């Protein structure tokens, strides 16, 4: 019926840090109470999120989530990233709170708040299948990249995504040189998210050693920069 609305109700450990976090993302508090139970309502444009205090909530085991449909995601992700980087002094790729990476052409990303709630922002005109069904990769590396992307960006399972890529990268003739470079770059980003700096740098060095065109190398350089990694010039 016209005028119907649905509002997600998410648990939180404490209201104050939760509301401070969402304020960084542009959500304003429209209602708040401390008794008889902690409760708050927030709004950002047409999206509303309500929160309630839950005793004993373990953010690391939290599974509450919701979807927010927006007109665009790339610019929104960039604004969120800038706000979080300013507030925390780093790109929040791991721990709590955190936000998933965003690549050009991607149609969704996820923000995980201090209480472990996952809020996924999805582009309104996102194609079916997350926008990657049309790719139909046939190589081992191509399929691994697609699977790892879904595990990493949509399920938030970095460990599973890393395992998929590791298995594919160990196989001979698994794909083209460009696919290998993309898989190594994706694996480097996952290493950063998992706190494995040495592993990330090792994979970046492997990318640098591959015979790539200038255009291919530049595209990978831009992808790696999003995770704070620099792609060195190839050794000649």
PDB file of C-alpha atoms in Angstrom:
ATOM      1  CA  UNK A   1       0.000   0.000   0.000  1.00  0.00           C
ATOM      2  CA  UNK A   2       1.061   3.560  -0.615  1.00  0.00           C
ATOM      3  CA  UNK A   3       2.877   5.007   2.359  1.00  0.00           C
ATOM      4  CA  UNK A   4       4.046   1.672   3.764  1.00  0.00           C
ATOM      5  CA  UNK A   5       7.611   1.644   5.045  1.00  0.00           C
ATOM      6  CA  UNK A   6      10.033  -0.846   6.564  1.00  0.00           C
ATOM      7  CA  UNK A   7      12.678   0.238   9.088  1.00  0.00           C
ATOM      8  CA  UNK A   8      15.563  -2.059  10.128  1.00  0.00           C
ATOM      9  CA  UNK A   9      16.010  -2.416  13.896  1.00  0.00           C
ATOM     10  CA  UNK A  10      19.632  -3.284  14.720  1.00  0.00           C
ATOM     11  CA  UNK A  11      21.202  -4.229  18.072  1.00  0.00           C
ATOM     12  CA  UNK A  12      24.177  -2.368  19.497  1.00  0.00           C
ATOM     13  CA  UNK A  13      26.531  -2.649  22.447  1.00  0.00           C
ATOM     14  CA  UNK A  14      26.246   1.057  23.276  1.00  0.00           C
ATOM     15  CA  UNK A  15      24.273   3.858  21.654  1.00  0.00           C
ATOM     16  CA  UNK A  16      26.914   6.598  21.868  1.00  0.00           C
ATOM     17  CA  UNK A  17      29.678   5.011  19.739  1.00  0.00           C
ATOM     18  CA  UNK A  18      27.055   3.636  17.357  1.00  0.00           C
ATOM     19  CA  UNK A  19      25.502   7.042  16.739  1.00  0.00           C
ATOM     20  CA  UNK A  20      28.930   8.674  16.448  1.00  0.00           C
ATOM     21  CA  UNK A  21      29.891   6.152  13.782  1.00  0.00           C
ATOM     22  CA  UNK A  22      26.746   6.638  11.723  1.00  0.00           C
ATOM     23  CA  UNK A  23      27.081  10.418  12.047  1.00  0.00           C
ATOM     24  CA  UNK A  24      30.343  10.053  10.091  1.00  0.00           C
ATOM     25  CA  UNK A  25      28.282   8.506   7.287  1.00  0.00           C
ATOM     26  CA  UNK A  26      25.759  11.341   7.293  1.00  0.00           C
ATOM     27  CA  UNK A  27      23.022   9.798   9.433  1.00  0.00           C
ATOM     28  CA  UNK A  28      21.281  12.232  11.776  1.00  0.00           C
ATOM     29  CA  UNK A  29      19.654  11.241  15.058  1.00  0.00           C
ATOM     30  CA  UNK A  30      15.909  11.849  14.956  1.00  0.00           C
ATOM     31  CA  UNK A  31      15.034  10.256  18.296  1.00  0.00           C
ATOM     32  CA  UNK A  32      16.926   8.931  21.307  1.00  0.00           C
ATOM     33  CA  UNK A  33      16.105   7.559  24.760  1.00  0.00           C
ATOM     34  CA  UNK A  34      18.176   5.998  27.549  1.00  0.00           C
ATOM     35  CA  UNK A  35      15.330   4.535  29.672  1.00  0.00           C
ATOM     36  CA  UNK A  36      13.557   2.267  30.110  1.00  0.00           C
ATOM     37  CA  UNK A  37      15.757   0.784  27.376  1.00  0.00           C
ATOM     38  CA  UNK A  38      18.438   2.357  25.118  1.00  0.00           C
ATOM     39  CA  UNK A  39      16.918   3.197  21.745  1.00  0.00           C
ATOM     40  CA  UNK A  40      17.678   5.599  18.900  1.00  0.00           C
ATOM     41  CA  UNK A  41      16.378   6.403  15.434  1.00  0.00           C
ATOM     42  CA  UNK A  42      18.537   7.774  12.609  1.00  0.00           C
ATOM     43  CA  UNK A  43      17.917   8.955   9.082  1.00  0.00           C
ATOM     44  CA  UNK A  44      19.990   9.653   5.988  1.00  0.00           C
ATOM     45  CA  UNK A  45      17.883  10.881   3.101  1.00  0.00           C
ATOM     46  CA  UNK A  46      15.131   8.318   2.664  1.00  0.00           C
ATOM     47  CA  UNK A  47      16.943   5.606   4.611  1.00  0.00           C
ATOM     48  CA  UNK A  48      16.196   5.008   8.280  1.00  0.00           C
ATOM     49  CA  UNK A  49      18.056   2.832  10.773  1.00  0.00           C
ATOM     50  CA  UNK A  50      16.916   2.257  14.353  1.00  0.00           C
ATOM     51  CA  UNK A  51      19.114   0.849  17.115  1.00  0.00           C
ATOM     52  CA  UNK A  52      18.472  -0.756  20.478  1.00  0.00           C
ATOM     53  CA  UNK A  53      20.884  -1.683  23.260  1.00  0.00           C
ATOM     54  CA  UNK A  54      21.422  -5.417  23.696  1.00  0.00           C
ATOM     55  CA  UNK A  55      23.226  -6.714  26.787  1.00  0.00           C
ATOM     56  CA  UNK A  56      25.811  -9.386  26.111  1.00  0.00           C
ATOM     57  CA  UNK A  57      26.085  -8.623  22.397  1.00  0.00           C
ATOM     58  CA  UNK A  58      29.412  -9.813  20.968  1.00  0.00           C
ATOM     59  CA  UNK A  59      30.242  -7.684  17.901  1.00  0.00           C
ATOM     60  CA  UNK A  60      32.573 -10.367  16.555  1.00  0.00           C
ATOM     61  CA  UNK A  61      29.701 -12.863  16.451  1.00  0.00           C
ATOM     62  CA  UNK A  62      27.004 -10.439  15.288  1.00  0.00           C
ATOM     63  CA  UNK A  63      25.092 -11.292  12.122  1.00  0.00           C
ATOM     64  CA  UNK A  64      22.383  -8.608  11.868  1.00  0.00           C
ATOM     65  CA  UNK A  65      22.293  -6.915   8.469  1.00  0.00           C
ATOM     66  CA  UNK A  66      20.177  -4.822   6.145  1.00  0.00           C
ATOM     67  CA  UNK A  67      20.177  -3.436   2.608  1.00  0.00           C
ATOM     68  CA  UNK A  68      19.978   0.218   1.598  1.00  0.00           C
ATOM     69  CA  UNK A  69      19.167   0.940  -2.053  1.00  0.00           C
ATOM     70  CA  UNK A  70      20.839   4.102  -3.393  1.00  0.00           C
ATOM     71  CA  UNK A  71      21.089   5.890  -6.726  1.00  0.00           C
ATOM     72  CA  UNK A  72      24.881   5.507  -6.950  1.00  0.00           C
ATOM     73  CA  UNK A  73      27.573   3.750  -4.936  1.00  0.00           C
ATOM     74  CA  UNK A  74      31.050   4.761  -6.139  1.00  0.00           C
ATOM     75  CA  UNK A  75      30.789   8.403  -5.065  1.00  0.00           C
ATOM     76  CA  UNK A  76      29.030   7.369  -1.859  1.00  0.00           C
ATOM     77  CA  UNK A  77      31.802   4.905  -1.022  1.00  0.00           C
ATOM     78  CA  UNK A  78      34.417   7.589  -1.650  1.00  0.00           C
ATOM     79  CA  UNK A  79      32.648   9.995   0.743  1.00  0.00           C
ATOM     80  CA  UNK A  80      32.323   7.335   3.424  1.00  0.00           C
ATOM     81  CA  UNK A  81      35.953   6.314   2.985  1.00  0.00           C
ATOM     82  CA  UNK A  82      37.187   9.877   3.354  1.00  0.00           C
ATOM     83  CA  UNK A  83      35.116  10.416   6.496  1.00  0.00           C
ATOM     84  CA  UNK A  84      36.265   7.164   8.122  1.00  0.00           C
ATOM     85  CA  UNK A  85      39.900   7.722   7.182  1.00  0.00           C
ATOM     86  CA  UNK A  86      39.796  11.187   8.742  1.00  0.00           C
ATOM     87  CA  UNK A  87      38.148   9.856  11.904  1.00  0.00           C
ATOM     88  CA  UNK A  88      40.354   6.785  12.381  1.00  0.00           C
ATOM     89  CA  UNK A  89      43.558   7.860  10.664  1.00  0.00           C
ATOM     90  CA  UNK A  90      43.539   4.800   8.401  1.00  0.00           C
ATOM     91  CA  UNK A  91      41.507   2.958   5.807  1.00  0.00           C
ATOM     92  CA  UNK A  92      39.216   0.687   7.893  1.00  0.00           C
ATOM     93  CA  UNK A  93      39.535  -2.561   5.927  1.00  0.00           C
ATOM     94  CA  UNK A  94      39.604  -4.925   8.915  1.00  0.00           C
ATOM     95  CA  UNK A  95      38.416  -5.090  12.482  1.00  0.00           C
ATOM     96  CA  UNK A  96      35.441  -3.084  13.715  1.00  0.00           C
ATOM     97  CA  UNK A  97      34.222  -0.836  12.292  1.00  0.00           C
ATOM     98  CA  UNK A  98      35.221  -1.509   8.693  1.00  0.00           C
ATOM     99  CA  UNK A  99      34.117  -1.053   5.086  1.00  0.00           C
ATOM    100  CA  UNK A 100      34.642  -3.305   2.075  1.00  0.00           C
ATOM    101  CA  UNK A 101      36.741  -2.210  -0.879  1.00  0.00           C
ATOM    102  CA  UNK A 102      35.205  -0.591  -3.934  1.00  0.00           C
ATOM    103  CA  UNK A 103      36.377  -1.124  -7.506  1.00  0.00           C
ATOM    104  CA  UNK A 104      35.296   0.860 -10.543  1.00  0.00           C
ATOM    105  CA  UNK A 105      32.029  -0.497 -11.873  1.00  0.00           C
ATOM    106  CA  UNK A 106      31.139  -2.309  -8.653  1.00  0.00           C
ATOM    107  CA  UNK A 107      27.483  -2.019  -7.680  1.00  0.00           C
ATOM    108  CA  UNK A 108      27.527  -2.572  -3.900  1.00  0.00           C
ATOM    109  CA  UNK A 109      29.660  -2.295  -0.785  1.00  0.00           C
ATOM    110  CA  UNK A 110      29.214  -3.115   2.889  1.00  0.00           C
ATOM    111  CA  UNK A 111      29.792  -1.119   6.052  1.00  0.00           C
ATOM    112  CA  UNK A 112      30.199  -3.024   9.328  1.00  0.00           C
ATOM    113  CA  UNK A 113      29.526  -0.859  12.386  1.00  0.00           C
ATOM    114  CA  UNK A 114      31.138  -1.014  15.874  1.00  0.00           C
ATOM    115  CA  UNK A 115      28.548  -3.572  17.013  1.00  0.00           C
ATOM    116  CA  UNK A 116      29.114  -5.878  14.040  1.00  0.00           C
ATOM    117  CA  UNK A 117      25.966  -4.973  12.085  1.00  0.00           C
ATOM    118  CA  UNK A 118      26.433  -5.157   8.314  1.00  0.00           C
ATOM    119  CA  UNK A 119      24.762  -2.473   6.208  1.00  0.00           C
ATOM    120  CA  UNK A 120      25.011  -3.089   2.468  1.00  0.00           C
ATOM    121  CA  UNK A 121      24.579  -0.160   0.069  1.00  0.00           C
ATOM    122  CA  UNK A 122      23.351  -1.338  -3.347  1.00  0.00           C
ATOM    123  CA  UNK A 123      22.988   0.650  -6.559  1.00  0.00           C
ATOM    124  CA  UNK A 124      19.338   0.895  -7.522  1.00  0.00           C
ATOM    125  CA  UNK A 125      19.869  -0.316 -11.100  1.00  0.00           C
ATOM    126  CA  UNK A 126      22.259  -3.138 -10.212  1.00  0.00           C
ATOM    127  CA  UNK A 127      22.095  -5.870 -12.876  1.00  0.00           C
ATOM    128  CA  UNK A 128      21.062  -9.348 -11.825  1.00  0.00           C
ATOM    129  CA  UNK A 129      23.836 -11.537 -10.465  1.00  0.00           C
ATOM    130  CA  UNK A 130      25.696  -8.600  -8.844  1.00  0.00           C
ATOM    131  CA  UNK A 131      26.545  -7.319 -12.310  1.00  0.00           C
ATOM    132  CA  UNK A 132      29.129  -9.987 -13.126  1.00  0.00           C
ATOM    133  CA  UNK A 133      27.064 -12.821 -14.626  1.00  0.00           C
ATOM    134  CA  UNK A 134      27.677 -11.513 -18.134  1.00  0.00           C
ATOM    135  CA  UNK A 135      31.432 -12.069 -17.765  1.00  0.00           C
ATOM    136  CA  UNK A 136      31.103 -15.882 -17.895  1.00  0.00           C
ATOM    137  CA  UNK A 137      34.788 -16.575 -17.133  1.00  0.00           C
ATOM    138  CA  UNK A 138      36.049 -19.918 -18.446  1.00  0.00           C
ATOM    139  CA  UNK A 139      39.597 -20.108 -17.062  1.00  0.00           C
ATOM    140  CA  UNK A 140      40.456 -21.344 -13.563  1.00  0.00           C
ATOM    141  CA  UNK A 141      41.738 -17.921 -12.540  1.00  0.00           C
ATOM    142  CA  UNK A 142      38.765 -16.138 -14.105  1.00  0.00           C
ATOM    143  CA  UNK A 143      36.328 -18.287 -12.144  1.00  0.00           C
ATOM    144  CA  UNK A 144      38.391 -17.889  -8.970  1.00  0.00           C
ATOM    145  CA  UNK A 145      38.392 -14.106  -9.314  1.00  0.00           C
ATOM    146  CA  UNK A 146      34.619 -14.059  -9.687  1.00  0.00           C
ATOM    147  CA  UNK A 147      34.084 -16.358  -6.701  1.00  0.00           C
ATOM    148  CA  UNK A 148      36.573 -14.464  -4.534  1.00  0.00           C
ATOM    149  CA  UNK A 149      34.906 -11.181  -5.393  1.00  0.00           C
ATOM    150  CA  UNK A 150      31.541 -12.436  -4.188  1.00  0.00           C
ATOM    151  CA  UNK A 151      33.009 -13.921  -1.016  1.00  0.00           C
ATOM    152  CA  UNK A 152      34.991 -10.765  -0.263  1.00  0.00           C
ATOM    153  CA  UNK A 153      32.669  -7.947  -1.230  1.00  0.00           C
ATOM    154  CA  UNK A 154      29.222  -9.442  -0.665  1.00  0.00           C
ATOM    155  CA  UNK A 155      29.686 -12.053   2.058  1.00  0.00           C
ATOM    156  CA  UNK A 156      32.587 -10.353   3.851  1.00  0.00           C
ATOM    157  CA  UNK A 157      34.516 -13.643   4.075  1.00  0.00           C
ATOM    158  CA  UNK A 158      38.110 -12.577   3.371  1.00  0.00           C
ATOM    159  CA  UNK A 159      39.560 -15.895   4.533  1.00  0.00           C
ATOM    160  CA  UNK A 160      37.459 -17.935   2.105  1.00  0.00           C
ATOM    161  CA  UNK A 161      38.193 -15.517  -0.747  1.00  0.00           C
ATOM    162  CA  UNK A 162      41.934 -15.765  -0.070  1.00  0.00           C
ATOM    163  CA  UNK A 163      41.780 -19.575  -0.063  1.00  0.00           C
ATOM    164  CA  UNK A 164      40.002 -19.646  -3.432  1.00  0.00           C
ATOM    165  CA  UNK A 165      42.666 -17.440  -4.996  1.00  0.00           C
ATOM    166  CA  UNK A 166      45.556 -19.335  -3.392  1.00  0.00           C
ATOM    167  CA  UNK A 167      44.327 -22.632  -4.840  1.00  0.00           C
ATOM    168  CA  UNK A 168      43.913 -21.177  -8.338  1.00  0.00           C
ATOM    169  CA  UNK A 169      47.274 -19.380  -8.306  1.00  0.00           C
ATOM    170  CA  UNK A 170      49.113 -22.639  -7.573  1.00  0.00           C
ATOM    171  CA  UNK A 171      47.820 -24.300 -10.738  1.00  0.00           C
ATOM    172  CA  UNK A 172      49.827 -24.200 -13.971  1.00  0.00           C
ATOM    173  CA  UNK A 173      48.130 -22.720 -17.019  1.00  0.00           C
ATOM    174  CA  UNK A 174      45.233 -21.476 -14.924  1.00  0.00           C
ATOM    175  CA  UNK A 175      44.656 -18.375 -17.024  1.00  0.00           C
ATOM    176  CA  UNK A 176      46.143 -15.474 -18.939  1.00  0.00           C
ATOM    177  CA  UNK A 177      48.939 -13.245 -17.679  1.00  0.00           C
ATOM    178  CA  UNK A 178      46.430 -10.458 -17.029  1.00  0.00           C
ATOM    179  CA  UNK A 179      44.191 -12.805 -15.054  1.00  0.00           C
ATOM    180  CA  UNK A 180      47.172 -13.903 -12.986  1.00  0.00           C
ATOM    181  CA  UNK A 181      48.071 -10.272 -12.322  1.00  0.00           C
ATOM    182  CA  UNK A 182      44.492  -9.471 -11.276  1.00  0.00           C
ATOM    183  CA  UNK A 183      44.375 -12.521  -9.008  1.00  0.00           C
ATOM    184  CA  UNK A 184      47.668 -11.555  -7.360  1.00  0.00           C
ATOM    185  CA  UNK A 185      46.451  -7.979  -6.891  1.00  0.00           C
ATOM    186  CA  UNK A 186      43.194  -9.224  -5.352  1.00  0.00           C
ATOM    187  CA  UNK A 187      45.192 -11.548  -3.090  1.00  0.00           C
ATOM    188  CA  UNK A 188      47.416  -8.622  -2.025  1.00  0.00           C
ATOM    189  CA  UNK A 189      44.332  -6.595  -1.066  1.00  0.00           C
ATOM    190  CA  UNK A 190      43.031  -9.496   0.989  1.00  0.00           C
ATOM    191  CA  UNK A 191      46.392  -9.813   2.726  1.00  0.00           C
ATOM    192  CA  UNK A 192      46.156  -6.153   3.725  1.00  0.00           C
ATOM    193  CA  UNK A 193      42.649  -6.707   5.087  1.00  0.00           C
ATOM    194  CA  UNK A 194      43.935  -9.683   7.090  1.00  0.00           C
ATOM    195  CA  UNK A 195      46.897  -7.774   8.505  1.00  0.00           C
ATOM    196  CA  UNK A 196      49.490  -9.742   6.492  1.00  0.00           C
ATOM    197  CA  UNK A 197      51.672  -6.887   5.259  1.00  0.00           C
ATOM    198  CA  UNK A 198      54.561  -9.125   4.237  1.00  0.00           C
ATOM    199  CA  UNK A 199      52.265 -11.332   2.184  1.00  0.00           C
ATOM    200  CA  UNK A 200      50.699  -8.308   0.495  1.00  0.00           C
ATOM    201  CA  UNK A 201      54.088  -6.899  -0.513  1.00  0.00           C
ATOM    202  CA  UNK A 202      55.242 -10.280  -1.844  1.00  0.00           C
ATOM    203  CA  UNK A 203      52.242 -10.519  -4.139  1.00  0.00           C
ATOM    204  CA  UNK A 204      52.708  -6.947  -5.335  1.00  0.00           C
ATOM    205  CA  UNK A 205      56.284  -7.850  -6.283  1.00  0.00           C
ATOM    206  CA  UNK A 206      54.950 -10.827  -8.236  1.00  0.00           C
ATOM    207  CA  UNK A 207      52.572  -8.545 -10.126  1.00  0.00           C
ATOM    208  CA  UNK A 208      55.417  -6.158 -10.910  1.00  0.00           C
ATOM    209  CA  UNK A 209      57.486  -8.978 -12.427  1.00  0.00           C
ATOM    210  CA  UNK A 210      54.792  -9.996 -14.919  1.00  0.00           C
ATOM    211  CA  UNK A 211      54.978  -8.835 -18.573  1.00  0.00           C
ATOM    212  CA  UNK A 212      52.087  -6.368 -18.725  1.00  0.00           C
ATOM    213  CA  UNK A 213      51.243  -3.475 -21.028  1.00  0.00           C
ATOM    214  CA  UNK A 214      51.348   0.073 -19.681  1.00  0.00           C
ATOM    215  CA  UNK A 215      47.540   0.255 -19.687  1.00  0.00           C
ATOM    216  CA  UNK A 216      47.235  -3.048 -17.806  1.00  0.00           C
ATOM    217  CA  UNK A 217      49.856  -2.000 -15.284  1.00  0.00           C
ATOM    218  CA  UNK A 218      48.158   1.356 -14.698  1.00  0.00           C
ATOM    219  CA  UNK A 219      44.786  -0.303 -14.085  1.00  0.00           C
ATOM    220  CA  UNK A 220      46.347  -2.610 -11.494  1.00  0.00           C
ATOM    221  CA  UNK A 221      48.208   0.286  -9.906  1.00  0.00           C
ATOM    222  CA  UNK A 222      44.940   2.130  -9.340  1.00  0.00           C
ATOM    223  CA  UNK A 223      43.324  -0.984  -7.845  1.00  0.00           C
ATOM    224  CA  UNK A 224      46.194  -1.530  -5.424  1.00  0.00           C
ATOM    225  CA  UNK A 225      46.288   2.130  -4.375  1.00  0.00           C
ATOM    226  CA  UNK A 226      42.815   1.697  -2.857  1.00  0.00           C
ATOM    227  CA  UNK A 227      44.405  -0.645  -0.307  1.00  0.00           C
ATOM    228  CA  UNK A 228      47.422   1.581   0.314  1.00  0.00           C
ATOM    229  CA  UNK A 229      49.763  -0.507  -1.867  1.00  0.00           C
ATOM    230  CA  UNK A 230      52.168   0.812  -4.499  1.00  0.00           C
ATOM    231  CA  UNK A 231      52.983  -1.107  -7.656  1.00  0.00           C
ATOM    232  CA  UNK A 232      56.698  -0.628  -8.413  1.00  0.00           C
ATOM    233  CA  UNK A 233      58.061  -0.379 -11.924  1.00  0.00           C
ATOM    234  CA  UNK A 234      59.142  -3.709 -13.428  1.00  0.00           C
ATOM    235  CA  UNK A 235      62.803  -4.610 -13.187  1.00  0.00           C
ATOM    236  CA  UNK A 236      64.422  -4.546 -16.603  1.00  0.00           C
TER     237      UNK A 236
END
